[in-house]
Every structure is written in C-alpha cells, then in structure tokens.
C-alpha cells in the first residue's frame, strides 16, 4: 500500500506554497535575505494551520545546499532528508512525551556538539507548552546564549501556557486559522491533481467543518474519498460528515415560518435518527438565518452570502416573511443554544426548547401594531399590555409587594411613553419589554418582572439597565430607579388574559362597547398566545 494521507502528501515544501500565513512568510523571508535570522522562534496557533510545516520549511531554507535561500531546491541531500525526517541535524521533538527536565538536559548536552554536516542544527519542539516548569527553566540559559548555528523552533497550540521568560527570548509568530475559501481552494487543487471528481458544494462543506484547520479538512477529504471513490457527490459528503443538507434546512425554515412546532420537533427527530450531528445542524441554521438577514438588508446580496444551501430566490421569498429584528433574536437564541448543547448531555432537548423559543419570536412586530390598535380603540383603563400587579409571591428575589396605589392612574400612559421612546431609539429592545410585566411604576421607580430566564438574562446587563434609566429620564425629566426581577412562577400570557378578563368583568359598562367580550379575549389570545383557563 503506497497510500499517503493528503495532509502529508500535500504538505507545503517552500514558503510560496504555504497558505494563509503571508505575514509570517514575509517576515521570515526578509530575515533570511538580510541574514538576520533569530536563534529561537515560537510558532503559536490552532492545530493544522501550518506551524510544524513552517518549521520544517525554515530548516530546509537554512540548510539547502543552494542556501540559505527562501526557495530551497527540494532535491539536494539536506532538502530530501529534512522532508523525510531523516536529517541528523534537524531534530523534531514531541514536547508532550519529552517534557521532563532530564530530557531537556540531554537535549542541551546534544546542542553543544557541532553539526555533522548541515549548516544549522535545528531543534523543532512541538507542543512545547507540555514541558514542565523545571524543563523550561533548564532551557533558559541555552536559549539566552545558544552555541553558534543552533536554532530552536517551538510550536504550540496554547500560547498562554508558555512562561514569559521563554517568550521574551523568542521571536514569536501567531498563525491564523485558515479561511473557508482558502481551504476550499487547496482541496480543489488536491482533487484536481488526484483526479477526484467532487462537487464544489461538497468541498465547501468539508472546509466549513475543518473550521480553520487545513489538516482536519484534508483528513475529512480522505474520509469522503474512502467512502465514495473517485466520484464524490454532495449527498455522500453530507452522509460522511453528518451534515444536514440544504433541502432539509429549507424545509425547516418553511415550517418555522408557518409556526409548526410539532413538525419542527419531528424533523429534528428525523435528523437525529439519520445519525446527523445536531450541533452542526444548529450552526448551519445560524448560517441560514444570517443569509436571510443579508438578503433582507442588501440590494446585492450575492457576494455576501457564504453558502450554497439553497437558491437566492428561495432565500428572498423566505426573508420576506421575517423582520430583520426577528432574525437577530433568532440568531441570538441559536448562539446560546449551541453553547448549551456542548455542555449538556441532553443536547437534543436543549435544541428542541430553543426551537420553541424561535417560534415565539415570530409575532413580535405584530404585538406592537396590535397594542397600538387596542390602546387607541379602548379607554386607558383597559391596558392589556400592562398586566398590573399580579400579586404573585413566589419571586426568586423578594420584592416588597407595593400597595395597590403604587401604579397610579396615569402610570400606564407613562409606561407606554417609555416604550415608545425605546421603540424610537432601540426598536430591537422593545421586544424584550413585551416579555415583562410592570409591578411598580411611580415617579421614583419602575419594577419590571420577567417570567423567563432567557429574556431576564438579556435585559439585566448593566448597559441595558443604564439605557432604561436614561430612557425613563427622558420621559420623566428626572432620575428613575429601574429594578428587574425574575419570577418564573406565573406565565405572563395567563396573567394577561386573567387581568383582561377581570377588567372586562368590572368595567364592562365603560368600554364603549366597541368590542364584545369574546372579541377582546380573542385579541389577548392573539397577542399573548395564551389559553383561557376558565
Ligand atoms: Zn536543497
């Protein structure tokens, strides 16, 4: 078997073949040409971005018979030996398994001897952050004053673990993760040379999952080729990588638009049954929503879309069904869900719950319109948007129950003015305020009670509280204290409906008879999505 994995076979052999690290190539090339090469380098960056490869190229650059040259010949004894890992003067040491002080002492003893035949003795220590503290200390003196023609190249994925004393003695380079197009381009080149027929869409999927690592992407490519042979279609890429295809995403968003929670949950179950990765699906969905937003805000979205998941026409059609604000809220929900899924052993349930929240975000814009409409058509005592003082006592934080007159007769109007002000300055924020009720509202303070953790967490940041204070000040003309409380004991929808029923019972004679009782209840149900309990 002469099969060689792509990552090895296609490993760059000179600076000009290195992808995505132009800033490093340039600095190193200049140093070679100016003959100002440092004796110690530290290469940091995530895995598979070219650290060890660059170290080997540097060893060749310095030792090539034609060199030192930034364009090593690739055929001389040194070039070939270094490529094959046989060069006695270029040693590659795994820091993880040689991390003790004794190993470092042996290395230092070895450093003292002159090179056998090469120009430079090069020590490449991979995963150098694994060295023990005493091993690092043993290295210090040699690093400070190394014998002539000795060069150390350290590579690490965890820069933060490298002692300051080492850092200050090295020339440090930070390797960037590769971009998706950079990886796709390289994979395309490999497939071209290897006579592998593969759809671009498949390559893009592989690059995406490679997440900045060329080596990972190349390993995935090998895996896909092993599965499909020389002719690879996107479906087999999806099958091997466990990704959900564009069609499923499209269907998923359609069901989101139609607000079909049961259909969404069964679609998730289907995805899981097929052995697809839900975390990846969540990411794909985020990308899809991002594309919908781009289509919505840009007149020429083509160049800004980073995916092939479905046609532009479909995206445009679907984007019309969303408000830009909604898409942003949905994106935030999924961002959070993705993090929670990584931590949870019940990732499917976490995702399902997030989806139900996604559905909830749909009618936000409608609420504004409806509330305005109802507020206009009914007298000010009937305020469905302000279920005042529900009397609930199970709050997580104890709040003093305010006397019944804390919310003055005119207060609801003030609250509406605050919300109007919010809608002018930060329209997106108004959605959060729809999810709370006001328990205290007077000249001095406003208490807002949230019934769900999610919105509460979003709103309770110091910046947001400051923003609310400033907004209230604009309306009141003086400072007002803002307090936020979380109370998950009672869903607001129900509160609202009950409050509204109460209002209707007591004030039936004053409502101007513009709407029948059942119509008003129906309005409330439309707004808050609750059910009539009695
Ligand atoms: Zn050479």
Coordinates of C-alpha atoms and ligand atoms in Angstrom, one line a residue:
X1 CA 0.0 0.0 0.0
X2 CA 1.6 3.2 -1.1
X3 CA -1.3 5.4 0.1
X4 CA -0.2 8.6 1.8
X5 CA -2.7 10.8 3.6
X6 CA -3.4 14.1 1.9
X7 CA -2.1 16.2 4.8
X8 CA 1.3 14.6 4.4
X9 CA 1.3 14.2 0.6
X10 CA 0.3 17.8 0.1
X11 CA 2.4 19.3 2.8
X12 CA 3.9 22.6 1.5
X13 CA 7.7 22.4 0.9
X14 CA 8.5 26.0 0.4
X15 CA 7.3 29.4 1.7
X16 CA 5.5 30.1 -1.6
X17 CA 3.3 27.0 -1.1
X18 CA 2.2 28.0 2.4
X19 CA -1.4 29.1 2.6
X20 CA -2.9 31.9 4.7
X21 CA 0.2 32.9 6.7
X22 CA 1.6 35.6 4.4
X23 CA 2.6 37.9 7.3
X24 CA 4.9 35.1 8.7
X25 CA 6.3 34.1 5.4
X26 CA 7.2 37.7 4.6
X27 CA 9.0 38.3 7.9
X28 CA 10.9 35.1 7.7
X29 CA 11.9 35.6 4.1
X30 CA 13.2 39.1 4.9
X31 CA 15.2 37.8 7.8
X32 CA 16.8 35.2 5.5
X33 CA 17.6 37.7 2.8
X34 CA 19.0 40.2 5.3
X35 CA 20.9 37.4 7.1
X36 CA 19.3 38.3 10.4
X37 CA 17.9 35.0 11.5
X38 CA 16.9 34.7 15.1
X39 CA 18.1 31.7 17.1
X40 CA 14.8 31.0 18.7
X41 CA 11.2 31.1 17.3
X42 CA 7.9 30.4 18.8
X43 CA 5.0 29.5 16.5
X44 CA 1.6 29.5 18.0
X45 CA -1.9 28.9 16.6
X46 CA -4.6 26.3 16.5
X47 CA -4.0 22.8 15.1
X48 CA -3.5 22.2 11.4
X49 CA -2.6 25.7 10.4
X50 CA 1.0 25.1 9.3
X51 CA 3.2 25.6 12.4
X52 CA 5.3 22.4 12.1
X53 CA 5.2 22.7 8.3
X54 CA 6.7 26.2 8.5
X55 CA 9.3 25.0 11.0
X56 CA 10.4 22.3 8.5
X57 CA 10.4 24.7 5.6
X58 CA 12.6 27.0 7.7
X59 CA 15.0 24.1 8.4
X60 CA 15.3 23.5 4.6
X61 CA 15.6 27.2 3.8
X62 CA 18.6 27.4 6.2
X63 CA 20.2 24.1 5.2
X64 CA 19.6 23.6 1.5
X65 CA 22.9 23.2 -0.4
X66 CA 21.9 26.2 -2.5
X67 CA 21.1 28.2 0.5
X68 CA 20.3 29.7 2.8
X69 CA 17.6 30.6 0.3
X70 CA 13.9 31.3 0.6
X71 CA 13.5 28.9 -2.4
X72 CA 15.1 25.6 -1.3
X73 CA 15.9 23.3 -4.2
X74 CA 14.0 20.3 -2.8
X75 CA 16.4 17.8 -4.4
X76 CA 19.7 18.1 -2.5
X77 CA 20.6 15.7 0.3
X78 CA 19.5 18.1 3.0
X79 CA 16.2 19.1 1.4
X80 CA 15.2 15.4 0.9
X81 CA 16.5 14.3 4.3
X82 CA 14.6 17.0 6.1
X83 CA 11.4 16.2 4.1
X84 CA 11.7 12.6 5.0
X85 CA 12.6 13.4 8.7
X86 CA 16.0 11.7 8.4
X87 CA 18.3 14.6 8.7
X88 CA 20.5 14.1 11.8
X89 CA 21.0 17.9 12.3
X90 CA 17.3 18.7 12.2
X91 CA 15.5 17.1 15.1
X92 CA 11.8 17.1 15.7
X93 CA 10.9 16.5 19.4
X94 CA 7.5 15.9 20.8
X95 CA 7.2 18.1 23.8
X96 CA 4.3 16.1 25.2
X97 CA 6.4 12.9 25.6
X98 CA 9.7 14.5 26.3
X99 CA 8.6 17.0 28.9
X100 CA 10.8 16.3 31.8
X101 CA 13.9 18.1 33.0
X102 CA 16.2 15.1 32.2
X103 CA 15.1 15.1 28.5
X104 CA 15.8 18.8 28.2
X105 CA 19.2 18.3 29.8
X106 CA 20.0 15.6 27.3
X107 CA 19.0 17.9 24.6
X108 CA 21.2 20.7 25.9
X109 CA 24.2 18.3 26.0
X110 CA 23.5 17.4 22.4
X111 CA 23.2 21.1 21.4
X112 CA 26.9 21.7 22.3
X113 CA 28.2 19.4 19.6
X114 CA 28.8 20.9 16.2
X115 CA 26.6 20.0 13.3
X116 CA 27.5 16.8 11.5
X117 CA 27.3 18.2 8.0
X118 CA 24.4 20.7 7.8
X119 CA 24.8 24.4 8.0
X120 CA 22.5 24.8 11.0
X121 CA 21.4 22.5 13.8
X122 CA 17.6 22.9 14.1
X123 CA 15.6 21.7 17.0
X124 CA 11.8 21.7 16.4
X125 CA 9.9 21.2 19.7
X126 CA 6.2 20.5 19.1
X127 CA 3.6 21.0 21.7
X128 CA 6.2 22.9 23.8
X129 CA 3.6 24.0 26.3
X130 CA 3.7 20.5 27.7
X131 CA 7.2 20.9 29.1
X132 CA 7.3 21.0 32.9
X133 CA 8.3 24.2 34.7
X134 CA 11.7 22.9 35.6
X135 CA 12.2 21.7 32.0
X136 CA 11.5 25.2 30.8
X137 CA 13.9 26.6 33.4
X138 CA 16.6 24.2 32.2
X139 CA 16.2 25.5 28.7
X140 CA 16.5 29.2 29.6
X141 CA 20.3 29.5 29.7
X142 CA 20.8 27.8 26.4
X143 CA 18.1 29.9 24.9
X144 CA 19.8 33.0 26.1
X145 CA 23.2 32.1 24.7
X146 CA 22.9 29.3 22.3
X147 CA 26.0 27.9 20.6
X148 CA 26.5 29.3 17.1
X149 CA 24.4 27.8 14.3
X150 CA 21.8 26.3 16.6
X151 CA 18.2 27.3 16.1
X152 CA 15.2 26.4 18.2
X153 CA 11.7 26.4 16.8
X154 CA 9.0 25.9 19.3
X155 CA 5.4 25.2 18.3
X156 CA 2.3 25.4 20.5
X157 CA -1.4 25.4 20.4
X158 CA -1.5 27.0 23.8
X159 CA 0.5 30.2 23.9
X160 CA -1.0 31.1 27.2
X161 CA 0.9 28.2 28.9
X162 CA 4.3 29.4 27.7
X163 CA 6.3 31.2 30.5
X164 CA 7.1 34.8 30.0
X165 CA 10.8 34.1 30.3
X166 CA 10.7 31.8 27.3
X167 CA 8.5 34.2 25.2
X168 CA 10.9 37.1 25.8
X169 CA 13.8 35.0 24.4
X170 CA 12.0 34.0 21.2
X171 CA 10.7 35.7 18.0
X172 CA 7.0 34.9 18.3
X173 CA 4.7 34.3 15.4
X174 CA 0.9 33.8 15.6
X175 CA -0.5 31.6 12.9
X176 CA -4.0 32.5 11.8
X177 CA -6.8 29.9 11.3
X178 CA -7.4 29.5 7.5
X179 CA -10.4 30.9 5.9
X180 CA -13.1 28.7 4.3
X181 CA -12.2 29.9 0.8
X182 CA -8.5 29.3 1.4
X183 CA -9.2 25.7 2.5
X184 CA -11.7 25.1 -0.3
X185 CA -9.2 26.3 -2.9
X186 CA -6.5 24.0 -1.6
X187 CA -8.9 21.0 -1.5
X188 CA -9.9 21.8 -5.1
X189 CA -6.3 21.7 -6.1
X190 CA -5.7 18.4 -4.4
X191 CA -8.8 16.8 -6.0
X192 CA -7.7 18.2 -9.4
X193 CA -4.2 16.7 -9.1
X194 CA -5.6 13.4 -7.7
X195 CA -8.2 13.2 -10.5
X196 CA -11.0 13.1 -7.9
X197 CA -14.4 14.4 -9.2
X198 CA -16.2 16.3 -6.5
X199 CA -18.8 19.0 -6.4
X200 CA -17.7 22.4 -5.1
X201 CA -20.6 22.3 -2.7
X202 CA -19.1 19.2 -1.1
X203 CA -15.7 20.8 -0.8
X204 CA -17.2 23.9 0.8
X205 CA -18.9 21.6 3.4
X206 CA -15.6 20.0 4.2
X207 CA -13.9 23.3 4.6
X208 CA -16.6 24.6 6.8
X209 CA -16.3 21.6 9.2
X210 CA -12.5 21.9 9.0
X211 CA -13.1 25.1 10.9
X212 CA -9.8 26.8 10.0
X213 CA -7.6 23.7 10.1
X214 CA -6.2 22.6 6.8
X215 CA -5.1 19.3 8.2
X216 CA -8.5 18.5 9.6
X217 CA -10.1 19.4 6.3
X218 CA -7.7 17.2 4.4
X219 CA -8.3 14.3 6.7
X220 CA -12.1 14.7 6.1
X221 CA -11.5 14.8 2.4
X222 CA -9.6 11.5 2.6
X223 CA -12.5 10.1 4.6
X224 CA -15.0 11.2 2.0
X225 CA -12.9 9.8 -0.8
X226 CA -12.6 6.5 1.0
X227 CA -16.4 6.3 1.2
X228 CA -17.3 7.4 -2.3
X229 CA -14.3 6.6 -4.5
X230 CA -13.1 8.9 -7.3
X231 CA -16.5 10.4 -7.9
X232 CA -18.0 12.2 -5.0
X233 CA -21.4 13.9 -4.8
X234 CA -22.6 16.3 -2.2
X235 CA -25.0 13.8 -0.7
X236 CA -22.2 11.4 0.2
X237 CA -20.2 14.3 1.7
X238 CA -23.2 15.1 3.8
X239 CA -23.6 11.4 4.8
X240 CA -19.9 11.0 5.8
X241 CA -19.7 14.3 7.7
X242 CA -23.1 14.0 9.3
X243 CA -24.4 17.3 8.0
X244 CA -27.9 18.2 7.2
X245 CA -28.5 19.1 3.6
X246 CA -29.8 22.3 2.1
X247 CA -33.2 20.9 1.3
X248 CA -33.8 19.9 4.9
X249 CA -32.7 23.4 6.1
X250 CA -35.1 25.0 3.6
X251 CA -38.0 22.8 4.8
X252 CA -37.1 23.6 8.3
X253 CA -37.3 27.3 7.8
X254 CA -40.6 26.9 6.0
X255 CA -42.0 25.2 9.0
X256 CA -40.6 27.9 11.2
X257 CA -42.4 30.5 9.1
X258 CA -45.6 28.6 9.4
X259 CA -45.1 28.2 13.1
X260 CA -45.4 24.4 13.2
X261 CA -43.7 23.3 16.4
X262 CA -44.7 19.7 16.2
X263 CA -43.4 19.4 12.6
X264 CA -40.1 21.0 13.7
X265 CA -39.7 18.7 16.6
X266 CA -40.3 15.6 14.4
X267 CA -37.9 17.0 11.8
X268 CA -35.3 17.1 14.5
X269 CA -36.0 13.6 15.5
X270 CA -35.7 12.5 11.9
X271 CA -32.3 14.3 11.7
X272 CA -31.1 12.6 14.8
X273 CA -32.3 9.2 13.5
X274 CA -30.2 9.6 10.4
X275 CA -27.2 10.0 12.6
X276 CA -26.7 13.7 11.7
X277 CA -24.9 16.0 14.1
X278 CA -27.3 18.4 15.8
X279 CA -24.6 20.8 16.8
X280 CA -23.6 21.1 13.1
X281 CA -27.2 21.5 12.2
X282 CA -27.6 24.3 14.7
X283 CA -24.6 26.1 13.1
X284 CA -26.0 25.6 9.6
X285 CA -29.3 27.0 10.7
X286 CA -27.5 30.1 12.1
X287 CA -25.7 30.5 8.8
X288 CA -29.1 30.2 7.0
X289 CA -30.7 32.9 9.2
X290 CA -27.7 35.1 8.7
X291 CA -28.2 34.6 4.9
X292 CA -31.8 35.5 5.2
X293 CA -30.8 38.7 7.0
X294 CA -28.2 39.6 4.4
X295 CA -30.9 39.1 1.7
X296 CA -33.1 41.3 3.6
X297 CA -30.7 44.2 4.2
X298 CA -28.7 44.1 1.0
X299 CA -29.7 45.0 -2.6
X300 CA -26.9 42.9 -4.0
X301 CA -26.6 40.0 -1.5
X302 CA -24.8 37.5 -3.9
X303 CA -21.3 38.4 -2.9
X304 CA -22.1 38.4 0.8
X305 CA -23.8 35.0 1.1
X306 CA -21.4 32.4 2.4
X307 CA -23.3 29.3 1.4
X308 CA -24.8 27.3 -1.2
X309 CA -27.6 25.9 0.9
X310 CA -30.4 27.0 -1.3
X311 CA -31.3 29.3 -4.2
X312 CA -31.3 33.1 -3.9
X313 CA -34.9 33.1 -5.0
X314 CA -35.9 30.8 -2.1
X315 CA -33.9 32.9 0.4
X316 CA -35.6 36.1 -0.9
X317 CA -39.1 34.5 -0.6
X318 CA -38.4 33.3 2.9
X319 CA -36.7 36.5 4.0
X320 CA -39.9 38.4 3.2
X321 CA -41.7 36.5 6.0
X322 CA -39.3 37.7 8.6
X323 CA -38.5 41.1 10.2
X324 CA -34.8 41.8 10.4
X325 CA -35.2 42.2 14.2
X326 CA -36.7 38.8 14.5
X327 CA -33.8 37.2 12.6
X328 CA -31.4 38.8 15.0
X329 CA -33.3 37.5 18.0
X330 CA -33.4 34.0 16.5
X331 CA -29.7 34.1 15.8
X332 CA -29.1 35.0 19.5
X333 CA -31.3 32.2 20.6
X334 CA -29.4 29.7 18.5
X335 CA -26.0 31.1 19.5
X336 CA -27.0 30.4 23.1
X337 CA -28.4 27.0 22.3
X338 CA -25.2 26.0 20.5
X339 CA -23.2 26.7 23.6
X340 CA -25.7 25.0 25.9
X341 CA -25.7 21.9 23.7
X342 CA -22.0 21.5 24.0
X343 CA -22.3 21.4 27.8
X344 CA -25.4 19.3 28.1
X345 CA -25.9 15.6 27.8
X346 CA -29.4 16.3 26.6
X347 CA -28.4 18.3 23.6
X348 CA -31.4 17.2 21.6
X349 CA -33.8 18.6 24.2
X350 CA -31.8 21.8 24.5
X351 CA -32.2 22.3 20.8
X352 CA -35.9 21.5 20.8
X353 CA -36.5 24.0 23.5
X354 CA -34.5 26.6 21.6
X355 CA -36.7 26.0 18.6
X356 CA -39.9 26.5 20.5
X357 CA -38.4 29.9 21.6
X358 CA -37.6 30.6 17.9
X359 CA -41.3 30.1 17.1
X360 CA -42.2 32.5 19.9
X361 CA -40.1 35.3 18.4
X362 CA -42.3 35.3 15.3
X363 CA -45.2 37.7 16.3
X364 CA -43.1 40.4 18.0
X365 CA -43.8 43.0 15.4
X366 CA -47.4 42.2 15.3
X367 CA -47.7 42.9 19.1
X368 CA -46.6 46.5 18.6
X369 CA -49.3 47.0 16.0
X370 CA -52.0 45.3 17.9
X371 CA -51.2 47.0 21.2
X372 CA -51.3 50.4 19.5
X373 CA -54.5 49.5 17.9
X374 CA -56.1 48.3 21.1
X375 CA -54.8 51.2 23.0
X376 CA -56.3 53.6 20.5
X377 CA -59.6 52.0 20.4
X378 CA -60.2 51.4 24.0
X379 CA -60.1 53.6 27.1
X380 CA -56.9 53.9 29.1
X381 CA -58.1 51.7 31.9
X382 CA -58.1 48.7 29.7
X383 CA -54.4 48.0 29.2
X384 CA -53.7 44.5 28.0
X385 CA -50.1 45.4 27.6
X386 CA -49.8 46.2 31.2
X387 CA -51.0 43.4 33.5
X388 CA -50.6 45.4 36.7
X389 CA -49.7 43.7 40.0
X390 CA -50.5 40.1 39.6
X391 CA -49.9 39.6 43.3
X392 CA -47.7 36.6 42.8
X393 CA -45.4 35.9 45.8
X394 CA -43.0 33.2 44.5
X395 CA -40.4 35.5 43.1
X396 CA -36.8 34.4 43.2
X397 CA -35.8 37.7 44.6
X398 CA -38.0 39.0 47.3
X399 CA -39.6 42.3 46.2
X400 CA -41.7 44.2 48.6
X401 CA -45.3 44.0 47.5
X402 CA -46.3 47.5 46.6
X403 CA -49.5 49.0 47.8
X404 CA -52.3 48.9 45.4
X405 CA -52.0 52.6 44.5
X406 CA -48.3 52.3 43.6
X407 CA -49.3 52.3 40.0
X408 CA -51.1 55.5 39.6
X409 CA -54.0 56.1 37.3
X410 CA -51.8 57.8 34.7
X411 CA -48.8 55.4 35.1
X412 CA -49.7 53.1 32.2
X413 CA -49.6 56.0 29.9
X414 CA -46.1 56.8 31.2
X415 CA -45.0 53.2 30.6
X416 CA -46.3 53.4 27.1
X417 CA -44.3 56.6 26.6
X418 CA -41.2 54.9 27.8
X419 CA -41.8 52.0 25.4
X420 CA -42.5 54.5 22.6
X421 CA -39.2 56.1 23.4
X422 CA -37.5 52.7 23.4
X423 CA -39.1 51.9 20.0
X424 CA -37.6 55.1 18.6
X425 CA -34.1 54.7 20.0
X426 CA -33.6 50.9 20.1
X427 CA -36.5 49.2 18.3
X428 CA -35.0 45.8 18.9
X429 CA -35.0 46.3 22.7
X430 CA -38.8 46.9 22.8
X431 CA -39.3 43.2 22.1
X432 CA -37.8 42.3 25.4
X433 CA -40.1 44.7 27.2
X434 CA -43.0 43.0 25.7
X435 CA -42.0 40.0 27.8
X436 CA -42.2 41.5 31.2
X437 CA -44.9 43.0 33.4
X438 CA -44.7 46.1 35.4
X439 CA -45.2 45.6 39.1
X440 CA -44.3 49.0 40.3
X441 CA -44.4 52.2 38.4
X442 CA -44.2 55.6 40.0
X443 CA -42.3 58.8 40.0
X444 CA -39.3 57.2 41.7
X445 CA -39.0 53.7 40.5
X446 CA -40.1 51.1 37.9
X447 CA -40.1 47.4 38.7
X448 CA -40.1 45.0 35.8
X449 CA -40.9 41.3 36.4
X450 CA -39.7 38.8 33.8
X451 CA -41.1 35.3 33.7
X452 CA -38.3 33.7 31.7
X453 CA -34.6 33.3 32.4
X454 CA -33.7 34.0 28.8
X455 CA -35.1 37.4 28.5
X456 CA -34.2 38.3 32.0
X457 CA -30.5 37.5 31.4
X458 CA -30.6 39.5 28.2
X459 CA -32.0 42.6 29.8
X460 CA -30.3 42.6 33.2
X461 CA -26.9 43.7 31.9
X462 CA -25.5 47.0 33.4
X463 CA -25.6 48.6 29.9
X464 CA -29.2 47.7 29.4
X465 CA -30.3 48.9 32.9
X466 CA -28.4 52.2 32.2
X467 CA -30.2 52.5 28.9
X468 CA -33.6 52.0 30.6
X469 CA -32.7 54.6 33.2
X470 CA -31.7 57.1 30.6
X471 CA -34.9 56.4 28.6
X472 CA -37.1 56.8 31.7
X473 CA -35.2 60.1 32.5
X474 CA -36.0 61.4 29.0
X475 CA -39.7 60.7 29.6
X476 CA -40.0 61.8 33.3
X477 CA -37.5 64.6 33.2
X478 CA -35.7 63.3 36.3
X479 CA -33.8 60.1 37.5
X480 CA -35.9 57.0 38.0
X481 CA -34.7 53.8 39.6
X482 CA -35.1 50.6 37.5
X483 CA -35.4 47.2 39.1
X484 CA -35.6 43.9 37.4
X485 CA -36.9 40.7 38.9
X486 CA -37.2 37.2 37.7
X487 CA -40.4 35.3 38.6
X488 CA -40.9 32.1 36.8
X489 CA -43.9 31.1 38.8
X490 CA -46.5 32.5 36.5
X491 CA -46.5 32.8 32.8
X492 CA -47.3 36.3 31.6
X493 CA -49.7 35.2 29.0
X494 CA -52.0 33.7 31.6
X495 CA -51.6 36.8 33.8
X496 CA -52.6 39.0 30.9
X497 CA -55.6 37.0 30.0
X498 CA -56.8 36.9 33.6
X499 CA -56.2 40.5 34.1
X500 CA -58.0 41.3 30.9
X501 CA -61.0 39.2 31.9
X502 CA -61.0 40.9 35.3
X503 CA -61.1 44.3 33.6
X504 CA -63.9 43.3 31.4
X505 CA -65.9 41.9 34.3
X506 CA -65.6 45.1 36.3
X507 CA -65.6 47.7 33.6
X508 CA -67.9 46.2 31.1
X509 CA -70.1 49.3 31.2
X510 CA -67.2 51.7 30.4
X511 CA -65.6 50.1 27.5
X512 CA -67.7 52.0 25.0
X513 CA -68.9 48.6 23.6
X514 CA -66.6 48.8 20.7
X515 CA -65.7 45.2 21.1
X516 CA -67.6 42.2 22.5
X517 CA -66.0 40.3 25.4
X518 CA -65.2 37.4 23.3
X519 CA -63.5 39.6 20.7
X520 CA -61.3 41.2 23.3
X521 CA -60.3 37.9 24.8
X522 CA -59.5 36.7 21.3
X523 CA -57.4 39.8 20.8
X524 CA -55.5 39.0 24.0
X525 CA -55.1 35.4 22.9
X526 CA -53.7 36.6 19.6
X527 CA -51.3 38.9 21.3
X528 CA -50.0 36.7 24.0
X529 CA -50.7 33.3 22.6
X530 CA -52.2 32.1 25.9
X531 CA -55.2 29.9 26.6
X532 CA -58.3 30.7 28.5
X533 CA -58.1 28.7 31.7
X534 CA -61.7 29.3 32.9
Ligands
LIG1 ZN1 18.1 21.8 -1.3

